[in-house]
Short mmCIF file of C-alpha atoms in Angstrom, two decimals:
data_model
loop_
_atom_site.label_atom_id
_atom_site.label_comp_id
_atom_site.label_asym_id
_atom_site.label_seq_id
_atom_site.Cartn_x
_atom_site.Cartn_y
_atom_site.Cartn_z
CA MET A 1 -37.45 14.15 4.95
CA THR A 2 -35.18 14.00 1.93
CA ARG A 3 -34.24 10.74 0.32
CA LYS A 4 -30.57 9.81 0.42
CA ARG A 5 -28.96 9.84 -3.00
CA SER A 6 -28.01 6.43 -4.34
CA ILE A 7 -25.88 4.87 -7.04
CA CYS A 8 -26.28 1.36 -8.39
CA VAL A 9 -22.94 -0.24 -9.26
CA LEU A 10 -23.10 -3.07 -11.80
CA ILE A 11 -19.94 -5.06 -11.48
CA GLY A 12 -18.97 -8.57 -12.47
CA ASP A 13 -16.00 -10.36 -11.08
CA ILE A 14 -15.21 -9.04 -7.62
CA SER A 15 -12.30 -11.43 -6.98
CA HIS A 16 -9.62 -9.39 -8.78
CA ASP A 17 -7.40 -6.77 -7.14
CA TYR A 18 -8.62 -4.20 -9.69
CA THR A 19 -12.21 -4.66 -8.59
CA ASN A 20 -11.33 -4.60 -4.89
CA GLU A 21 -9.49 -1.31 -5.34
CA LEU A 22 -12.33 0.10 -7.43
CA MET A 23 -14.91 -0.80 -4.79
CA ARG A 24 -12.76 0.57 -1.97
CA GLY A 25 -12.40 3.90 -3.79
CA MET A 26 -16.12 4.10 -4.57
CA ASN A 27 -17.02 3.29 -0.95
CA GLU A 28 -14.74 6.03 0.36
CA ALA A 29 -16.00 8.64 -2.10
CA ALA A 30 -19.66 7.73 -1.53
CA ALA A 31 -19.24 7.93 2.26
CA GLN A 32 -17.68 11.39 1.95
CA GLN A 33 -20.61 12.59 -0.17
CA GLY A 34 -23.37 10.86 1.82
CA ILE A 35 -24.37 8.61 -1.08
CA ALA A 36 -25.65 5.05 -0.70
CA LEU A 37 -24.12 2.44 -3.02
CA PHE A 38 -25.92 -0.69 -4.15
CA TYR A 39 -23.67 -3.34 -5.69
CA MET A 40 -25.05 -5.85 -8.15
CA SER A 41 -22.58 -8.57 -9.03
CA GLY A 42 -23.08 -11.03 -11.88
CA LYS A 43 -21.15 -14.18 -12.74
CA GLN A 44 -17.71 -14.52 -11.24
CA LYS A 45 -14.98 -15.59 -13.66
CA HIS A 46 -13.46 -18.04 -11.17
CA ILE A 47 -16.69 -19.83 -10.32
CA ALA A 48 -16.77 -23.62 -10.69
CA SER A 49 -16.37 -24.71 -14.27
CA ILE A 50 -19.50 -25.02 -16.33
CA ASP A 51 -20.14 -27.46 -19.15
CA SER A 52 -19.18 -25.47 -22.25
CA ASP A 53 -22.46 -26.37 -23.97
CA LYS A 54 -24.39 -24.66 -21.18
CA GLU A 55 -21.93 -21.90 -20.31
CA GLN A 56 -23.79 -19.03 -22.02
CA GLU A 57 -27.05 -20.16 -20.45
CA ALA A 58 -25.44 -20.22 -16.99
CA ILE A 59 -23.89 -16.79 -17.54
CA GLY A 60 -27.35 -15.51 -18.44
CA TYR A 61 -28.75 -16.80 -15.14
CA TYR A 62 -25.98 -15.19 -13.09
CA ASN A 63 -26.16 -11.91 -14.99
CA SER A 64 -29.96 -11.68 -14.73
CA ILE A 65 -29.33 -9.74 -11.49
CA TYR A 66 -28.72 -6.72 -13.74
CA ASP A 67 -32.35 -6.88 -14.89
CA TYR A 68 -33.37 -5.77 -11.39
CA ALA A 69 -31.17 -2.65 -11.26
CA GLU A 70 -34.09 -0.29 -11.88
CA LEU A 71 -36.08 -1.65 -8.93
CA ILE A 72 -33.94 0.28 -6.47
CA SER A 73 -34.55 3.54 -8.40
CA PRO A 74 -30.98 4.83 -8.11
CA ASP A 75 -30.05 8.38 -9.01
CA ALA A 76 -27.26 7.08 -11.24
CA TYR A 77 -25.43 3.95 -12.36
CA ILE A 78 -21.77 2.97 -12.50
CA ILE A 79 -21.21 0.14 -14.96
CA SER A 80 -17.86 -1.63 -14.79
CA CYS A 81 -17.85 -3.31 -18.19
CA GLY A 82 -14.30 -4.55 -17.78
CA SER A 83 -15.39 -6.93 -15.05
CA LEU A 84 -18.66 -8.15 -16.58
CA SER A 85 -18.70 -11.78 -17.74
CA GLY A 86 -20.47 -13.22 -20.73
CA PHE A 87 -20.08 -10.34 -23.16
CA THR A 88 -17.98 -11.69 -26.00
CA GLU A 89 -18.43 -8.90 -28.55
CA ASP A 90 -18.73 -5.13 -28.51
CA SER A 91 -22.28 -5.49 -29.82
CA HIS A 92 -23.20 -7.38 -26.60
CA TYR A 93 -21.91 -4.47 -24.53
CA ARG A 94 -23.81 -1.97 -26.68
CA ASP A 95 -27.04 -3.95 -26.34
CA PHE A 96 -26.56 -4.14 -22.57
CA LEU A 97 -25.81 -0.42 -22.27
CA ARG A 98 -28.91 0.61 -24.26
CA ARG A 99 -31.05 -0.04 -21.19
CA PHE A 100 -29.31 2.90 -19.50
CA GLU A 101 -29.96 5.43 -22.25
CA GLY A 102 -31.64 8.51 -20.80
CA LYS A 103 -30.40 7.66 -17.31
CA LYS A 104 -27.37 9.11 -15.56
CA HIS A 105 -24.57 6.59 -15.88
CA VAL A 106 -20.82 6.16 -16.16
CA VAL A 107 -19.21 3.26 -18.03
CA LEU A 108 -15.81 2.14 -16.76
CA HIS A 109 -12.99 0.20 -18.33
CA HIS A 110 -14.07 -0.80 -21.79
CA ASN A 111 -13.26 0.59 -25.21
CA MET A 112 -15.80 -0.06 -27.90
CA GLU A 113 -15.04 0.65 -31.53
#
């Protein structure tokens, strides 16, 4: 029996129209190709306010879900950087994306200089 192909989608804020449309399109395409999608969602931008002194710590807790992405052993990753919370500089994105070096992945919606 062959294993169904899978893609892990790392996405942040799922409350925006952009993200809803993105997910709808990915779901339709994956269904047509017989691919399973696994969504991992970090901190939502519209979540209850957090004390500014502890905001980065809280973002780290919410975004720790991304540390478990490899446990599902996906065939590829889709990383929607435009919706990820807590990355304030391009260097933060680069550090985050290093974990996917050597793995099949696509990065959406972020320009890094």
